[in-house]
Coordinates of N, CA, C and O in Angstrom, one line a residue:
M15 N 22.9 49.7 31.7 CA 21.6 49.1 31.4 C 21.9 47.8 30.6 O 22.6 47.8 29.6
A16 N 21.4 46.7 31.1 CA 21.6 45.4 30.4 C 20.4 45.1 29.5 O 19.3 45.4 29.8
V17 N 20.8 44.6 28.3 CA 19.7 44.2 27.4 C 19.6 42.7 27.3 O 20.6 42.0 27.1
Q18 N 18.4 42.3 27.4 CA 18.1 40.8 27.3 C 17.8 40.5 25.9 O 17.0 41.1 25.2
V19 N 18.4 39.4 25.4 CA 18.1 38.9 24.1 C 17.3 37.6 24.2 O 17.7 36.7 24.9
S20 N 16.2 37.6 23.6 CA 15.4 36.4 23.7 C 15.6 35.6 22.4 O 15.8 36.1 21.3
I21 N 15.5 34.3 22.6 CA 15.7 33.3 21.5 C 14.4 32.9 21.1 O 13.5 32.5 21.9
T22 N 14.1 32.9 19.8 CA 12.9 32.5 19.3 C 12.9 31.0 19.1 O 13.9 30.4 19.0
S23 N 11.7 30.4 18.9 CA 11.6 29.0 18.8 C 11.5 28.5 17.3 O 11.0 27.5 17.1
A24 N 11.9 29.4 16.4 CA 11.8 29.0 15.0 C 12.5 27.8 14.6 O 12.0 27.0 13.9
P25 N 13.8 27.6 15.1 CA 14.4 26.3 14.8 C 13.7 25.1 15.2 O 13.7 24.1 14.5
A26 N 13.0 25.2 16.4 CA 12.3 24.0 16.9 C 11.1 23.7 15.9 O 10.8 22.6 15.6
I27 N 10.4 24.8 15.5 CA 9.3 24.6 14.6 C 9.8 24.1 13.2 O 9.2 23.2 12.7
A28 N 10.9 24.6 12.7 CA 11.4 24.1 11.5 C 11.8 22.6 11.6 O 11.6 21.8 10.7
S29 N 12.4 22.3 12.8 CA 12.8 20.9 13.0 C 11.6 20.0 13.0 O 11.6 18.9 12.4
R30 N 10.6 20.4 13.7 CA 9.4 19.6 13.8 C 8.7 19.5 12.4 O 8.2 18.4 12.0
S31 N 8.7 20.6 11.7 CA 8.1 20.6 10.3 C 8.9 19.6 9.4 O 8.3 18.9 8.6
S32 N 10.2 19.6 9.5 CA 11.0 18.7 8.7 C 10.8 17.3 9.1 O 10.9 16.4 8.2
D33 N 10.6 17.0 10.4 CA 10.3 15.6 10.8 C 9.0 15.2 10.2 O 8.8 14.0 9.8
I34 N 8.0 16.0 10.2 CA 6.6 15.7 9.7 C 6.8 15.4 8.2 O 6.2 14.5 7.7
S35 N 7.5 16.3 7.5 CA 7.6 16.1 6.0 C 8.4 14.9 5.7 O 8.2 14.2 4.7
K36 N 9.4 14.5 6.6 CA 10.1 13.3 6.4 C 9.2 12.1 6.5 O 9.3 11.1 5.7
V37 N 8.3 12.1 7.5 CA 7.3 11.0 7.7 C 6.4 10.9 6.4 O 6.2 9.8 5.9
Y38 N 5.9 12.0 6.0 CA 5.1 12.0 4.8 C 5.8 11.5 3.6 O 5.3 10.7 2.8
R39 N 7.1 12.0 3.4 CA 7.9 11.6 2.3 C 8.1 10.0 2.3 O 8.0 9.4 1.3
E40 N 8.5 9.5 3.5 CA 8.7 8.1 3.6 C 7.4 7.3 3.3 O 7.4 6.3 2.7
G41 N 6.2 7.8 3.7 CA 5.0 7.1 3.5 C 4.7 7.1 2.0 O 4.2 6.1 1.5
I42 N 4.9 8.2 1.3 CA 4.6 8.3 -0.1 C 5.5 7.4 -0.9 O 5.1 6.6 -1.8
V43 N 6.8 7.4 -0.5 CA 7.8 6.5 -1.2 C 7.4 5.0 -1.0 O 7.4 4.2 -1.9
A44 N 7.1 4.7 0.3 CA 6.8 3.3 0.6 C 5.5 2.9 -0.2 O 5.4 1.8 -0.7
G45 N 4.5 3.8 -0.3 CA 3.3 3.5 -1.0 C 3.6 3.3 -2.5 O 3.0 2.4 -3.1
V46 N 4.4 4.1 -3.1 CA 4.8 4.0 -4.5 C 5.5 2.6 -4.7 O 5.2 1.9 -5.7
I47 N 6.4 2.3 -3.8 CA 7.0 1.0 -3.9 C 6.0 -0.1 -3.8 O 6.1 -1.1 -4.7
G48 N 5.1 -0.1 -2.9 CA 4.1 -1.2 -2.7 C 3.2 -1.3 -4.0 O 3.0 -2.4 -4.5
A49 N 2.8 -0.1 -4.5 CA 1.9 -0.1 -5.6 C 2.7 -0.6 -6.9 O 2.1 -1.4 -7.7
A50 N 3.9 -0.2 -7.0 CA 4.7 -0.6 -8.2 C 5.0 -2.1 -8.1 O 5.0 -2.8 -9.2
V51 N 5.3 -2.6 -6.9 CA 5.6 -4.1 -6.8 C 4.4 -4.9 -7.2 O 4.5 -5.8 -8.0
I52 N 3.3 -4.6 -6.7 CA 2.1 -5.4 -7.0 C 1.7 -5.1 -8.5 O 1.2 -6.1 -9.2
A53 N 1.8 -3.9 -9.0 CA 1.5 -3.7 -10.4 C 2.5 -4.5 -11.3 O 2.0 -5.1 -12.3
L54 N 3.7 -4.5 -11.0 CA 4.7 -5.3 -11.8 C 4.4 -6.8 -11.7 O 4.5 -7.5 -12.7
W55 N 4.0 -7.2 -10.5 CA 3.7 -8.6 -10.3 C 2.6 -9.0 -11.3 O 2.6 -10.0 -12.0
F56 N 1.5 -8.3 -11.3 CA 0.4 -8.6 -12.1 C 0.7 -8.3 -13.6 O 0.1 -9.0 -14.5
F57 N 1.5 -7.4 -13.9 CA 1.9 -7.2 -15.3 C 2.6 -8.4 -15.8 O 2.4 -8.9 -16.9
V58 N 3.6 -9.0 -15.0 CA 4.3 -10.2 -15.4 C 3.3 -11.3 -15.6 O 3.4 -12.1 -16.6
L59 N 2.4 -11.5 -14.6 CA 1.4 -12.6 -14.8 C 0.5 -12.4 -16.0 O 0.2 -13.4 -16.7
D60 N 0.1 -11.2 -16.3 CA -0.7 -10.9 -17.4 C 0.0 -11.2 -18.7 O -0.5 -11.7 -19.7
I61 N 1.3 -10.8 -18.8 CA 2.1 -11.1 -20.0 C 2.2 -12.6 -20.2 O 2.1 -13.0 -21.3
F62 N 2.5 -13.3 -19.2 CA 2.6 -14.8 -19.3 C 1.3 -15.5 -19.7 O 1.3 -16.5 -20.4
S63 N 0.2 -14.9 -19.3 CA -1.1 -15.4 -19.7 C -1.5 -14.9 -21.1 O -2.6 -15.3 -21.6
G64 N -0.8 -14.0 -21.7 CA -1.1 -13.5 -23.0 C -2.1 -12.4 -23.0 O -2.6 -12.1 -24.1
R65 N -2.4 -11.8 -21.9 CA -3.4 -10.7 -21.8 C -2.8 -9.5 -21.0 O -3.1 -9.3 -19.9
P66 N -1.9 -8.7 -21.6 CA -1.3 -7.6 -20.9 C -2.3 -6.6 -20.4 O -3.3 -6.4 -21.1
F67 N -2.1 -6.2 -19.2 CA -3.0 -5.2 -18.5 C -4.4 -5.7 -18.2 O -5.3 -4.9 -17.9
Y68 N -4.6 -7.0 -18.3 CA -5.9 -7.6 -18.0 C -6.3 -7.4 -16.5 O -7.4 -7.0 -16.2
T69 N -5.4 -7.6 -15.6 CA -5.7 -7.4 -14.1 C -6.2 -6.0 -13.8 O -7.2 -5.9 -13.2
P70 N -5.4 -4.9 -14.1 CA -5.9 -3.6 -13.8 C -7.2 -3.3 -14.5 O -8.0 -2.5 -14.0
S71 N -7.4 -3.8 -15.7 CA -8.6 -3.6 -16.4 C -9.8 -4.2 -15.7 O -10.9 -3.6 -15.6
V72 N -9.6 -5.4 -15.3 CA -10.7 -6.1 -14.5 C -11.0 -5.4 -13.2 O -12.2 -5.1 -12.9
L73 N -10.0 -5.1 -12.5 CA -10.2 -4.4 -11.2 C -10.8 -3.0 -11.4 O -11.6 -2.6 -10.6
G74 N -10.3 -2.3 -12.4 CA -10.9 -1.0 -12.7 C -12.3 -1.0 -13.1 O -13.2 -0.2 -12.7
T75 N -12.7 -2.0 -13.9 CA -14.1 -2.2 -14.3 C -14.9 -2.6 -13.1 O -16.0 -2.0 -13.0
A76 N -14.4 -3.4 -12.2 CA -15.2 -3.8 -11.0 C -15.4 -2.6 -10.1 O -16.4 -2.4 -9.5
L77 N -14.4 -1.7 -10.1 CA -14.4 -0.5 -9.2 C -15.3 0.6 -9.8 O -16.1 1.2 -9.1
F78 N -15.2 0.8 -11.1 CA -15.9 2.0 -11.7 C -17.2 1.6 -12.4 O -18.1 2.5 -12.5
R79 N -17.4 0.4 -12.8 CA -18.6 -0.1 -13.5 C -19.2 -1.3 -12.7 O -18.9 -2.4 -13.1
R80 N -19.9 -1.0 -11.7 CA -20.5 -2.1 -10.9 C -21.6 -2.9 -11.7 O -22.1 -2.4 -12.6
G81 N -21.8 -4.1 -11.2 CA -22.9 -4.9 -11.8 C -22.4 -5.8 -12.9 O -23.2 -6.4 -13.7
M82 N -21.1 -6.0 -13.1 CA -20.6 -6.9 -14.1 C -20.7 -8.4 -13.6 O -20.4 -8.6 -12.5
E83 N -21.0 -9.3 -14.5 CA -21.1 -10.7 -14.1 C -19.7 -11.3 -14.3 O -18.9 -10.8 -15.0
L84 N -19.5 -12.5 -13.6 CA -18.2 -13.2 -13.7 C -17.8 -13.5 -15.2 O -16.7 -13.3 -15.6
G85 N -18.8 -14.0 -15.9 CA -18.5 -14.3 -17.3 C -18.1 -13.1 -18.1 O -17.2 -13.2 -19.0
Q86 N -18.7 -11.9 -17.8 CA -18.3 -10.7 -18.5 C -16.9 -10.3 -18.1 O -16.1 -9.7 -18.9
L87 N -16.5 -10.5 -16.8 CA -15.2 -10.1 -16.4 C -14.1 -10.9 -17.1 O -13.0 -10.4 -17.4
Q88 N -14.3 -12.2 -17.3 CA -13.3 -13.1 -17.8 C -13.1 -12.8 -19.3 O -12.1 -13.1 -19.9
T89 N -14.1 -12.3 -20.0 CA -14.0 -12.0 -21.4 C -13.9 -10.5 -21.7 O -14.0 -10.1 -22.9
L90 N -13.6 -9.8 -20.7 CA -13.5 -8.3 -20.8 C -12.4 -7.9 -21.7 O -11.2 -8.3 -21.5
P91 N -12.6 -7.0 -22.7 CA -11.5 -6.5 -23.4 C -10.8 -5.4 -22.6 O -11.4 -4.7 -21.7
V92 N -9.5 -5.3 -22.8 CA -8.7 -4.3 -22.0 C -9.0 -2.9 -22.4 O -8.9 -2.6 -23.6
S93 N -9.3 -2.1 -21.4 CA -9.5 -0.7 -21.7 C -8.4 0.1 -21.0 O -8.3 0.1 -19.8
F94 N -7.6 0.8 -21.8 CA -6.4 1.5 -21.3 C -6.9 2.7 -20.4 O -6.2 3.1 -19.5
E95 N -8.0 3.3 -20.7 CA -8.6 4.4 -19.9 C -8.9 3.8 -18.5 O -8.5 4.4 -17.5
T96 N -9.5 2.7 -18.4 CA -9.8 2.0 -17.2 C -8.5 1.7 -16.4 O -8.4 1.8 -15.2
V97 N -7.6 1.1 -17.2 CA -6.3 0.8 -16.6 C -5.6 2.0 -16.0 O -5.1 1.9 -14.8
L98 N -5.6 3.1 -16.7 CA -5.0 4.3 -16.1 C -5.7 4.9 -14.9 O -5.1 5.2 -13.9
F99 N -7.0 4.9 -15.0 CA -7.8 5.4 -13.8 C -7.6 4.5 -12.6 O -7.3 4.9 -11.5
Y100 N -7.6 3.2 -12.8 CA -7.4 2.2 -11.7 C -6.0 2.3 -11.2 O -5.8 2.3 -9.9
T101 N -5.0 2.5 -12.0 CA -3.6 2.6 -11.6 C -3.5 3.8 -10.7 O -2.8 3.8 -9.7
W102 N -4.1 4.9 -11.1 CA -4.0 6.1 -10.3 C -4.6 5.9 -8.9 O -4.0 6.3 -7.9
V103 N -5.8 5.4 -8.9 CA -6.5 5.1 -7.6 C -5.7 4.1 -6.7 O -5.5 4.3 -5.5
H104 N -5.2 3.1 -7.4 CA -4.4 2.1 -6.7 C -3.2 2.7 -6.0 O -2.8 2.5 -4.9
G105 N -2.5 3.6 -6.8 CA -1.3 4.3 -6.3 C -1.6 5.2 -5.1 O -0.9 5.2 -4.1
M106 N -2.7 5.9 -5.2 CA -3.1 6.8 -4.1 C -3.5 6.0 -2.9 O -3.1 6.4 -1.7
V107 N -4.2 4.9 -3.0 CA -4.5 4.1 -1.8 C -3.3 3.6 -1.2 O -3.1 3.6 0.1
F108 N -2.3 3.1 -2.0 CA -1.0 2.6 -1.4 C -0.3 3.8 -0.7 O 0.4 3.5 0.3
C109 N -0.3 5.0 -1.3 CA 0.3 6.1 -0.6 C -0.3 6.4 0.7 O 0.4 6.8 1.7
V110 N -1.6 6.3 0.8 CA -2.3 6.5 2.1 C -1.9 5.5 3.1 O -1.5 5.7 4.2
I111 N -1.9 4.2 2.6 CA -1.4 3.1 3.5 C 0.0 3.3 3.9 O 0.4 3.1 5.1
G112 N 0.9 3.7 3.0 CA 2.3 4.0 3.3 C 2.4 5.2 4.3 O 3.2 5.1 5.2
G113 N 1.6 6.2 4.2 CA 1.6 7.3 5.1 C 1.2 6.9 6.5 O 1.8 7.3 7.5
V114 N 0.2 6.1 6.6 CA -0.3 5.6 7.9 C 0.8 4.7 8.5 O 1.2 4.9 9.7
A115 N 1.4 3.9 7.7 CA 2.5 3.0 8.2 C 3.7 3.9 8.7 O 4.3 3.6 9.7
A116 N 4.1 4.9 7.9 CA 5.2 5.8 8.3 C 4.9 6.5 9.6 O 5.8 6.6 10.5
K117 N 3.7 7.0 9.8 CA 3.3 7.7 11.0 C 3.4 6.7 12.2 O 3.9 7.1 13.3
L118 N 2.8 5.5 12.0 CA 2.9 4.5 13.1 C 4.3 4.1 13.5 O 4.6 4.0 14.6
L119 N 5.1 4.0 12.5 CA 6.5 3.7 12.7 C 7.2 4.8 13.5 O 8.1 4.6 14.3
D120 N 6.9 6.0 13.1 CA 7.4 7.2 13.8 C 7.0 7.2 15.3 O 7.8 7.5 16.2
L121 N 5.8 6.8 15.5 CA 5.3 6.7 16.9 C 6.0 5.6 17.6 O 6.3 5.7 18.8
A122 N 6.2 4.5 16.9 CA 6.9 3.3 17.6 C 8.3 3.7 17.9 O 8.9 3.1 18.9
E123 N 9.0 4.5 17.1 CA 10.4 4.9 17.5 C 10.4 5.8 18.7 O 11.4 5.7 19.5
Q124 N 9.3 6.5 18.9 CA 9.3 7.4 20.1 C 8.8 6.6 21.4 O 9.2 7.0 22.5
N125 N 8.1 5.6 21.2 CA 7.6 4.8 22.3 C 7.7 3.3 21.9 O 6.9 2.7 21.2
L126 N 8.8 2.6 22.4 CA 9.1 1.3 22.0 C 8.0 0.3 22.3 O 7.9 -0.8 21.7
S127 N 7.1 0.6 23.3 CA 6.1 -0.4 23.7 C 5.0 -0.5 22.6 O 4.2 -1.4 22.6
L128 N 5.0 0.5 21.7 CA 3.9 0.5 20.6 C 4.3 -0.4 19.4 O 3.5 -0.8 18.7
G129 N 5.6 -0.8 19.3 CA 6.1 -1.5 18.1 C 5.4 -2.8 17.9 O 4.9 -3.1 16.8
F130 N 5.2 -3.6 18.9 CA 4.5 -4.9 18.7 C 3.1 -4.8 18.4 O 2.5 -5.5 17.5
G131 N 2.4 -3.8 19.0 CA 1.0 -3.6 18.6 C 0.8 -3.1 17.2 O -0.1 -3.5 16.5
I132 N 1.8 -2.3 16.7 CA 1.7 -1.9 15.3 C 2.0 -3.1 14.4 O 1.3 -3.2 13.4
L133 N 2.9 -3.9 14.7 CA 3.2 -5.1 13.9 C 1.9 -6.0 13.9 O 1.5 -6.5 12.8
L134 N 1.3 -6.2 15.0 CA 0.1 -7.0 15.1 C -1.1 -6.3 14.3 O -1.8 -7.0 13.6
F135 N -1.1 -5.0 14.3 CA -2.1 -4.3 13.5 C -2.0 -4.6 12.0 O -3.0 -4.8 11.3
F136 N -0.7 -4.6 11.5 CA -0.5 -4.8 10.1 C -0.8 -6.3 9.7 O -1.3 -6.5 8.6
V137 N -0.6 -7.2 10.6 CA -0.9 -8.6 10.3 C -2.4 -8.7 10.2 O -3.0 -9.4 9.3
I138 N -3.1 -8.1 11.2 CA -4.6 -8.2 11.2 C -5.1 -7.4 10.0 O -6.1 -7.8 9.3
F139 N -4.5 -6.3 9.6 CA -4.9 -5.5 8.4 C -4.8 -6.4 7.2 O -5.7 -6.4 6.3
E140 N -3.7 -7.1 7.0 CA -3.5 -8.0 5.8 C -4.5 -9.1 5.8 O -5.1 -9.4 4.8
F141 N -4.7 -9.7 7.0 CA -5.7 -10.8 7.0 C -7.1 -10.2 6.7 O -7.9 -10.8 6.0
G142 N -7.4 -9.1 7.3 CA -8.7 -8.4 7.0 C -9.0 -8.1 5.6 O -10.1 -8.2 5.1
F143 N -7.9 -7.7 4.9 CA -8.0 -7.4 3.4 C -8.5 -8.7 2.7 O -9.4 -8.6 1.9
F144 N -7.9 -9.8 3.0 CA -8.3 -11.0 2.3 C -9.7 -11.5 2.7 O -10.5 -12.0 1.9
V145 N -10.1 -11.4 4.0 CA -11.4 -11.7 4.4 C -12.5 -10.9 3.6 O -13.4 -11.4 3.1
M146 N -12.2 -9.6 3.6 CA -13.1 -8.7 2.9 C -13.1 -9.0 1.4 O -14.2 -8.9 0.8
A147 N -12.0 -9.3 0.8 CA -12.0 -9.6 -0.6 C -12.8 -10.9 -0.9 O -13.5 -11.0 -1.9
F148 N -12.6 -11.9 0.0 CA -13.4 -13.1 -0.2 C -14.9 -12.9 0.0 O -15.7 -13.6 -0.7
I149 N -15.3 -12.0 0.9 CA -16.7 -11.7 1.1 C -17.3 -10.9 0.0 O -18.4 -11.2 -0.5
F150 N -16.6 -9.8 -0.3 CA -17.3 -8.8 -1.2 C -16.8 -8.9 -2.7 O -17.4 -8.3 -3.5
A151 N -15.7 -9.5 -2.9 CA -15.2 -9.5 -4.3 C -14.9 -10.9 -4.8 O -13.9 -11.2 -5.6
E152 N -15.7 -11.9 -4.5 CA -15.5 -13.3 -4.9 C -15.4 -13.4 -6.4 O -14.5 -14.1 -6.9
P153 N -16.3 -12.8 -7.2 CA -16.2 -13.0 -8.6 C -14.9 -12.4 -9.2 O -14.3 -13.0 -10.1
I154 N -14.4 -11.4 -8.6 CA -13.1 -10.8 -9.1 C -12.0 -11.7 -8.7 O -11.1 -12.0 -9.5
L155 N -12.0 -12.3 -7.5 CA -11.0 -13.3 -7.1 C -11.0 -14.5 -8.0 O -10.0 -15.1 -8.3
Q156 N -12.2 -14.9 -8.4 CA -12.3 -16.1 -9.4 C -11.7 -15.7 -10.7 O -11.0 -16.5 -11.4
A157 N -11.9 -14.5 -11.2 CA -11.4 -14.1 -12.5 C -9.9 -13.9 -12.4 O -9.2 -14.1 -13.4
L158 N -9.3 -13.5 -11.2 CA -7.9 -13.2 -11.2 C -7.1 -14.3 -10.5 O -5.8 -14.2 -10.4
A159 N -7.6 -15.3 -9.9 CA -6.9 -16.4 -9.2 C -6.4 -15.8 -7.8 O -5.4 -15.1 -7.8
W160 N -7.1 -16.2 -6.8 CA -6.8 -15.6 -5.5 C -5.4 -15.9 -5.0 O -4.8 -15.0 -4.3
P161 N -4.7 -17.0 -5.3 CA -3.3 -17.1 -4.9 C -2.4 -16.1 -5.5 O -1.5 -15.6 -4.8
A162 N -2.7 -15.6 -6.7 CA -1.9 -14.6 -7.3 C -2.1 -13.3 -6.6 O -1.2 -12.5 -6.4
V163 N -3.4 -13.0 -6.2 CA -3.7 -11.8 -5.4 C -3.0 -11.8 -4.0 O -2.4 -10.8 -3.6
L164 N -3.0 -13.0 -3.4 CA -2.4 -13.1 -2.1 C -0.9 -12.9 -2.2 O -0.3 -12.1 -1.4
L165 N -0.2 -13.6 -3.2 CA 1.2 -13.4 -3.3 C 1.6 -12.0 -3.7 O 2.6 -11.4 -3.2
G166 N 0.8 -11.4 -4.6 CA 1.1 -10.0 -5.0 C 1.0 -9.1 -3.8 O 1.9 -8.2 -3.6
N167 N 0.0 -9.2 -3.0 CA -0.2 -8.4 -1.8 C 1.0 -8.6 -0.8 O 1.5 -7.6 -0.2
L168 N 1.4 -9.8 -0.6 CA 2.5 -10.1 0.3 C 3.8 -9.6 -0.3 O 4.7 -9.1 0.5
L169 N 4.0 -9.6 -1.6 CA 5.2 -9.0 -2.2 C 5.2 -7.5 -2.0 O 6.3 -6.9 -1.7
A170 N 4.1 -6.9 -2.2 CA 4.0 -5.4 -2.0 C 4.3 -5.1 -0.5 O 5.0 -4.1 -0.2
A171 N 3.7 -5.8 0.4 CA 4.0 -5.6 1.9 C 5.4 -5.8 2.2 O 6.0 -5.0 3.0
T172 N 6.0 -6.8 1.6 CA 7.5 -7.1 1.8 C 8.3 -5.9 1.3 O 9.3 -5.5 1.9
G173 N 8.0 -5.4 0.1 CA 8.7 -4.3 -0.5 C 8.6 -3.0 0.4 O 9.6 -2.4 0.7
M174 N 7.4 -2.8 0.9 CA 7.3 -1.6 1.8 C 8.0 -1.8 3.1 O 8.6 -0.9 3.6
A175 N 7.9 -3.0 3.7 CA 8.6 -3.3 4.9 C 10.1 -3.2 4.8 O 10.8 -2.7 5.7
F176 N 10.6 -3.7 3.7 CA 12.1 -3.6 3.5 C 12.5 -2.1 3.4 O 13.5 -1.7 4.0
Y177 N 11.7 -1.3 2.7 CA 12.0 0.2 2.6 C 12.0 0.8 4.0 O 12.9 1.5 4.4
F178 N 11.0 0.5 4.8 CA 10.9 1.0 6.2 C 12.0 0.5 7.0 O 12.6 1.3 7.8
W179 N 12.3 -0.7 6.9 CA 13.4 -1.3 7.7 C 14.7 -0.6 7.4 O 15.5 -0.3 8.3
R180 N 15.0 -0.3 6.1 CA 16.2 0.4 5.7 C 16.2 1.9 6.3 O 17.3 2.4 6.6
H181 N 15.1 2.5 6.5 CA 15.0 3.9 7.0 C 14.8 4.0 8.5 O 14.8 5.1 9.0
H182 N 14.6 2.9 9.1 CA 14.4 2.8 10.6 C 15.2 1.7 11.2 O 14.7 0.8 11.8
P183 N 16.6 1.7 11.0 CA 17.4 0.6 11.4 C 17.4 0.4 13.0 O 17.7 -0.7 13.4
N184 N 17.1 1.4 13.7 CA 17.2 1.4 15.2 C 15.9 1.0 15.8 O 15.8 0.9 17.0
L185 N 14.9 0.8 15.0 CA 13.5 0.5 15.6 C 13.6 -1.0 16.1 O 13.9 -1.9 15.4
K186 N 13.2 -1.1 17.3 CA 13.1 -2.4 18.0 C 11.6 -2.7 18.3 O 10.9 -1.9 18.8
I187 N 11.2 -3.9 18.1 CA 9.9 -4.4 18.4 C 9.9 -5.4 19.5 O 10.5 -6.4 19.3
R188 N 9.3 -5.0 20.6 CA 9.3 -5.9 21.8 C 7.9 -6.1 22.2 O 7.1 -5.2 22.3
P189 N 7.6 -7.4 22.5 CA 6.2 -7.7 23.0 C 6.0 -7.2 24.4 O 6.8 -6.9 25.1

């Protein structure tokens, strides 16, 4: 009598699970890099202007305490509680953005025709961020100087892109 041995699919599940956790890990790391780059950029600008932690304090106040006037934002004393809360929220938002980017890059590696569309999506996303900032956050941009916000955002995107480029060297983007 012959006995059949069946092979379970546990290794395939473990492999898929490790691929998913790799994507999440890449997204979180990229998000932390992006958040750290922009936080460091504004910390340096705030140090040179003589007001350390001014930028996260203004942004945190605008986020958590609505209804502040432009004059109030420019003379706002730094609140370290607001700085910490804003930094946490800022980091989480960047981790979500990094996670979405990591998942899209994973899809682009599986289907090369998606790469250019994903690149175009990120360009439109970056442009949309600034349009929305100019529409809804004009007083904050006046308090922080919009060229500094633009450059900081581009530095963060560059840091994240460099990280992804190092972890996806075989990814090709074709129109």
